[in-house]
PDB file of C-alpha atoms and ligand atoms in Angstrom:
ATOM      1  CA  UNK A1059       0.000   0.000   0.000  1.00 52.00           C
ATOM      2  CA  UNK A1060       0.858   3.621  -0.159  1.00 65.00           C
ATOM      3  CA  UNK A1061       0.547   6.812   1.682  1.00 80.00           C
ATOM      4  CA  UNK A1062       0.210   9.349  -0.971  1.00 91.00           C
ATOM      5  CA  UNK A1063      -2.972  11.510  -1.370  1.00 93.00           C
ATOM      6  CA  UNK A1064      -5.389  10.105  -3.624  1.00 94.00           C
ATOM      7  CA  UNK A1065      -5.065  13.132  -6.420  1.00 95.00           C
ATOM      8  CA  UNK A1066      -1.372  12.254  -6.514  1.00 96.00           C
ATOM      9  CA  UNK A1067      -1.711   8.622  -6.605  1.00 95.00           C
ATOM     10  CA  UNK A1068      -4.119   9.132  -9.586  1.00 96.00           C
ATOM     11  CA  UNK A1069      -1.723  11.433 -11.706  1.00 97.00           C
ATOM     12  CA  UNK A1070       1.063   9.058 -11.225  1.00 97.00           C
ATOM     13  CA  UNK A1071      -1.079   6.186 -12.564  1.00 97.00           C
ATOM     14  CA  UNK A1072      -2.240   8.441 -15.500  1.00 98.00           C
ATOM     15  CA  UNK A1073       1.065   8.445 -16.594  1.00 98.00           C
ATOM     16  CA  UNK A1074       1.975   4.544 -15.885  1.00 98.00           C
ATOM     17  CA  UNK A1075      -1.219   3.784 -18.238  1.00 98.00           C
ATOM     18  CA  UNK A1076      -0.335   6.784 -20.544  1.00 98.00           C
ATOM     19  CA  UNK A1077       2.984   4.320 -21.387  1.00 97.00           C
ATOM     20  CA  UNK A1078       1.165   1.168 -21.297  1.00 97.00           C
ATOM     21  CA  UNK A1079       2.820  -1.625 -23.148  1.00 97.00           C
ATOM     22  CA  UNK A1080       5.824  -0.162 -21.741  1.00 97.00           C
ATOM     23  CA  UNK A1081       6.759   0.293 -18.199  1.00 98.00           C
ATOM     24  CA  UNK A1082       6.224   3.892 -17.404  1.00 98.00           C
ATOM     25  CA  UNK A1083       8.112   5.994 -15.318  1.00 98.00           C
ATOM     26  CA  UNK A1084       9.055   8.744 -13.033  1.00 98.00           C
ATOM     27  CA  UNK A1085       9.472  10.782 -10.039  1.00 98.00           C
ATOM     28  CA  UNK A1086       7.364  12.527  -7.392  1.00 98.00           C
ATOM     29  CA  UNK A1087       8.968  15.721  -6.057  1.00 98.00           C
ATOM     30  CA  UNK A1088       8.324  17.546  -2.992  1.00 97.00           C
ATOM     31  CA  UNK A1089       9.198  21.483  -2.424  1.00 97.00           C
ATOM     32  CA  UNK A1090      10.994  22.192   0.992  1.00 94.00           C
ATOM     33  CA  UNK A1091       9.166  25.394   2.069  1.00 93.00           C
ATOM     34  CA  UNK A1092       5.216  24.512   1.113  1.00 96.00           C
ATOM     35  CA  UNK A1093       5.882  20.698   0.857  1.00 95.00           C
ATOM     36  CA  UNK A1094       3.953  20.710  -2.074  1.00 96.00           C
ATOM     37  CA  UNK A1095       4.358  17.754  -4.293  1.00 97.00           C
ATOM     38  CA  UNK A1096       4.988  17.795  -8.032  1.00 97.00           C
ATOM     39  CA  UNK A1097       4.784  14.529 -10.597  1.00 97.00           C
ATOM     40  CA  UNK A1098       7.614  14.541 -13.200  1.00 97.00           C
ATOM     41  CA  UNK A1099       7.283  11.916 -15.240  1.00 97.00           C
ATOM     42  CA  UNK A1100      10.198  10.741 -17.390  1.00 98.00           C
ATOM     43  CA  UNK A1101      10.817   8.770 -20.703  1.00 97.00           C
ATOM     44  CA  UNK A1102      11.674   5.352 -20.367  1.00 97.00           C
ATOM     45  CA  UNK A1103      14.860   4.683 -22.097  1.00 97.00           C
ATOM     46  CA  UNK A1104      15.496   1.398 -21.378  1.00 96.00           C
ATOM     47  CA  UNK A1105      16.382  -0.882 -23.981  1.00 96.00           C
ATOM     48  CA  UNK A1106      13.647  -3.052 -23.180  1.00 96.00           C
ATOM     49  CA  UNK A1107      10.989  -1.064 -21.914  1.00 97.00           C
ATOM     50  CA  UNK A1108       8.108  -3.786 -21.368  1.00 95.00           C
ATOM     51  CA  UNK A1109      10.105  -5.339 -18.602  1.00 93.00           C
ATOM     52  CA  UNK A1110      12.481  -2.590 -17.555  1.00 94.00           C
ATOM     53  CA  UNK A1111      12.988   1.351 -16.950  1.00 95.00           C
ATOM     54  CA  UNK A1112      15.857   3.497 -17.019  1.00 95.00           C
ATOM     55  CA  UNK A1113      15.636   7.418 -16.865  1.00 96.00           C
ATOM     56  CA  UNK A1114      16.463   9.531 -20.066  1.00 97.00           C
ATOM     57  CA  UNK A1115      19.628  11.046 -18.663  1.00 97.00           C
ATOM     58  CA  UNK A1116      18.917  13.993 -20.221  1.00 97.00           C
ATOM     59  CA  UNK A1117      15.525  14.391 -18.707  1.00 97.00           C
ATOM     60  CA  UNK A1118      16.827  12.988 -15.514  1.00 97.00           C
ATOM     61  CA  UNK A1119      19.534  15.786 -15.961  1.00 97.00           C
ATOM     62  CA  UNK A1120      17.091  18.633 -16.427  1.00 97.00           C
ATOM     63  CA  UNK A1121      15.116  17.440 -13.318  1.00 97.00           C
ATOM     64  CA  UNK A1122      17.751  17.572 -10.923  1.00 96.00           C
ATOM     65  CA  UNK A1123      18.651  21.106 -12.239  1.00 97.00           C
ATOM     66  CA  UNK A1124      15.063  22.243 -11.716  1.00 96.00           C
ATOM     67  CA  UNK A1125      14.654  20.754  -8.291  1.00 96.00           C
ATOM     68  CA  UNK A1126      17.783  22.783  -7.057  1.00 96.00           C
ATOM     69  CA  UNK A1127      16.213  25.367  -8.640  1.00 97.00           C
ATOM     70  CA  UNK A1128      12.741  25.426  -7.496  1.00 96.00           C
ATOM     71  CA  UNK A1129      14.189  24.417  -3.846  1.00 97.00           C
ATOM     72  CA  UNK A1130      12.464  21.176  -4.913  1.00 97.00           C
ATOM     73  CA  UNK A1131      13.681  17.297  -3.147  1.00 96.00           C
ATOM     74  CA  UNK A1132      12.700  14.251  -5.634  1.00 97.00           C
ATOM     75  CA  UNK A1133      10.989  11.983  -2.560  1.00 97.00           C
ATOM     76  CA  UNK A1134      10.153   9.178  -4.656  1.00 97.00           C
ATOM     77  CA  UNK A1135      10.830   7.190  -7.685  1.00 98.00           C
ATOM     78  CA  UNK A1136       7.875   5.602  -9.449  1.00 98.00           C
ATOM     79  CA  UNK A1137       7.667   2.885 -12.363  1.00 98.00           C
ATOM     80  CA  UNK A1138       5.136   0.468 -13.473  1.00 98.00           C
ATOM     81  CA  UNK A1139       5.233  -3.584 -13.969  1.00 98.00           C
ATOM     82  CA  UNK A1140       3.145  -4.441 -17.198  1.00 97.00           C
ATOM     83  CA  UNK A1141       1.144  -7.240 -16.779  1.00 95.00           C
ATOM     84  CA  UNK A1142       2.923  -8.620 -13.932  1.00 95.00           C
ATOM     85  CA  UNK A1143       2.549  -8.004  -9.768  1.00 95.00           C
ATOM     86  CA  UNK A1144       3.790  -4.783  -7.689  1.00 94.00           C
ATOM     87  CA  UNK A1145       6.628  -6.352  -6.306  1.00 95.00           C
ATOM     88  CA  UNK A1146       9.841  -4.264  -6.163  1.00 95.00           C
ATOM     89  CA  UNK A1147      11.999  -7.045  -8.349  1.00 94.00           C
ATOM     90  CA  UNK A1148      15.657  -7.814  -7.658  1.00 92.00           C
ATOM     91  CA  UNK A1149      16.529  -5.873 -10.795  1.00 91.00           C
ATOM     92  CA  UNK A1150      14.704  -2.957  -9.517  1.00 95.00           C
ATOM     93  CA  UNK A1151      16.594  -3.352  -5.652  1.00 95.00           C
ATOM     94  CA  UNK A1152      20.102  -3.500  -7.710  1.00 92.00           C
ATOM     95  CA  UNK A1153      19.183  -0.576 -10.142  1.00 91.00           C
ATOM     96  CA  UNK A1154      18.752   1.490  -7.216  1.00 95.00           C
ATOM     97  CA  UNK A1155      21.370   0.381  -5.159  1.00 95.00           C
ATOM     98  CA  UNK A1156      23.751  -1.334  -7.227  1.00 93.00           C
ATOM     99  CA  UNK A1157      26.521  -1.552  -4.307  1.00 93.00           C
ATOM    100  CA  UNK A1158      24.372  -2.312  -1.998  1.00 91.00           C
ATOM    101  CA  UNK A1159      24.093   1.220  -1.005  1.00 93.00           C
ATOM    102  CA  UNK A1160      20.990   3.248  -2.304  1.00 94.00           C
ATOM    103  CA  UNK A1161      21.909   5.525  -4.881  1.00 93.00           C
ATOM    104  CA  UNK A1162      19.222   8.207  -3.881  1.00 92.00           C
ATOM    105  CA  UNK A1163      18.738   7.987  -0.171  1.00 86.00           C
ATOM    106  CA  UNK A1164      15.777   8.903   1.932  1.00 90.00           C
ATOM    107  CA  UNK A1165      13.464   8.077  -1.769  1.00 96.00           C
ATOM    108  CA  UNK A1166      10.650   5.814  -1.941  1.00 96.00           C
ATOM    109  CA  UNK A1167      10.450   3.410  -4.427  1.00 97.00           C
ATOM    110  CA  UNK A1168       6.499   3.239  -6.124  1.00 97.00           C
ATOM    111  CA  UNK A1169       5.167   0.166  -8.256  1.00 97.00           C
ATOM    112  CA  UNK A1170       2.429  -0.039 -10.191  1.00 97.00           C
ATOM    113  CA  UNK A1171       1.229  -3.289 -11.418  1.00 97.00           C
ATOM    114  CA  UNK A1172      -0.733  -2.199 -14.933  1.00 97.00           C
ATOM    115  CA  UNK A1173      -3.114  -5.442 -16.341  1.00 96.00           C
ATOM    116  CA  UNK A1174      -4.649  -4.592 -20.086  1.00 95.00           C
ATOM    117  CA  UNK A1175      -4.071  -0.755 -19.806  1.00 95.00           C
ATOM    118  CA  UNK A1176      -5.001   0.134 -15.881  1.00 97.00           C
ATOM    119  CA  UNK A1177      -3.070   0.010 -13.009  1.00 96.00           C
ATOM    120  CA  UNK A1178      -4.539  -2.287 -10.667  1.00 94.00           C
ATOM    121  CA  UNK A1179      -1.923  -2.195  -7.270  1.00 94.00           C
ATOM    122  CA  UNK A1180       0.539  -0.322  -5.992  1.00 94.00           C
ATOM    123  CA  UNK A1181       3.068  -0.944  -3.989  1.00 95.00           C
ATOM    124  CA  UNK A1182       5.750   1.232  -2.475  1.00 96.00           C
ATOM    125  CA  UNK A1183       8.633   0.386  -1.437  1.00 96.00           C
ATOM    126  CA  UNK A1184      11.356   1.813   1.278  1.00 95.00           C
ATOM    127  CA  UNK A1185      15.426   1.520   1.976  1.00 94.00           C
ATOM    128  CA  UNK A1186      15.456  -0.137   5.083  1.00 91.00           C
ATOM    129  CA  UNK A1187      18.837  -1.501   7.347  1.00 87.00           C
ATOM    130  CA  UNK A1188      20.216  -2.910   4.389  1.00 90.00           C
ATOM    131  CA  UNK A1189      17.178  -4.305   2.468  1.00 91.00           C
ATOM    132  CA  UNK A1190      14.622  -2.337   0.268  1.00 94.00           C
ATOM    133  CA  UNK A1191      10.807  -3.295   1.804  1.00 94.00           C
ATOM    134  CA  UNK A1192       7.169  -2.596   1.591  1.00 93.00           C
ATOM    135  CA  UNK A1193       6.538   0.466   3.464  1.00 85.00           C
ATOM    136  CA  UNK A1194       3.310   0.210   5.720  1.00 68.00           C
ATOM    137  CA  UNK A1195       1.516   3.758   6.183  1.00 55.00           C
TER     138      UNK A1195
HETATM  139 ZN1   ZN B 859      10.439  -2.853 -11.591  1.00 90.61          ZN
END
């Protein structure tokens, strides 16, 4: 399950449908001051996008630089699972921390398991004492 206001939850699988064959992606951003949150979502440039994700550096580039400017913190990293369950994968625990160290700390990880064009679950996923997990509440 997942903690995130409805409206945001429902943008985020907009855009996981939206890429639907392929395995959507993206990131949910919070601003320091207001705590407002914004949904970025990126291209998937992943070589085999129906069963993997990868950020278009250059997009991922261009978010970082409007986060710093915008006094903005990405909070969470979303993607979806086409036709297949919510569960944060072993390729998607050593994408994001391929030495066993996460490469964005403090960021949630989001699944959405998509059947036949609508996401049906999703799951979300936290860096925990070594281990990513399911993050209750
Ligand atoms: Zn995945």
């Amino acid at each position: 399950m997942s903690a995130w206001p409805k409206p945001v939850l429902a943008e985020v699988s907009r855009h996981l449908e939206a890429a639907y064959p392929f395995e959507g992606c993206g990131v949910i951003l919070r601003e320091e001051g207001t705590g407002a949150l914004r949904i970025r979502p990126l291209r998937n440039a992943a070589g085999n996008p129906r069963q993997a994700y990868a950020f278009a550096p250059e997009e991922w580039l261009s978010v970082c630089m409007e986060a710093d400017a915008r006094a903005e913190r990405v909070v969470c990293v979303f993607h979806s699972h086409v036709d297949a369950p919510a569960t944060f994968s072993r390729e998607d625990a050593l994408r994001a921390a391929p030495e066993g160290y996460p490469l964005l700390p403090k960021v949630s990880y989001l699944v959405g398991s998509i059947h036949c064009g609508s996401v049906h679950y999703v799951s979300e996923y936290e860096w925990c004492a070594g281990n990513f997990v399911s993050r209750t509440g």
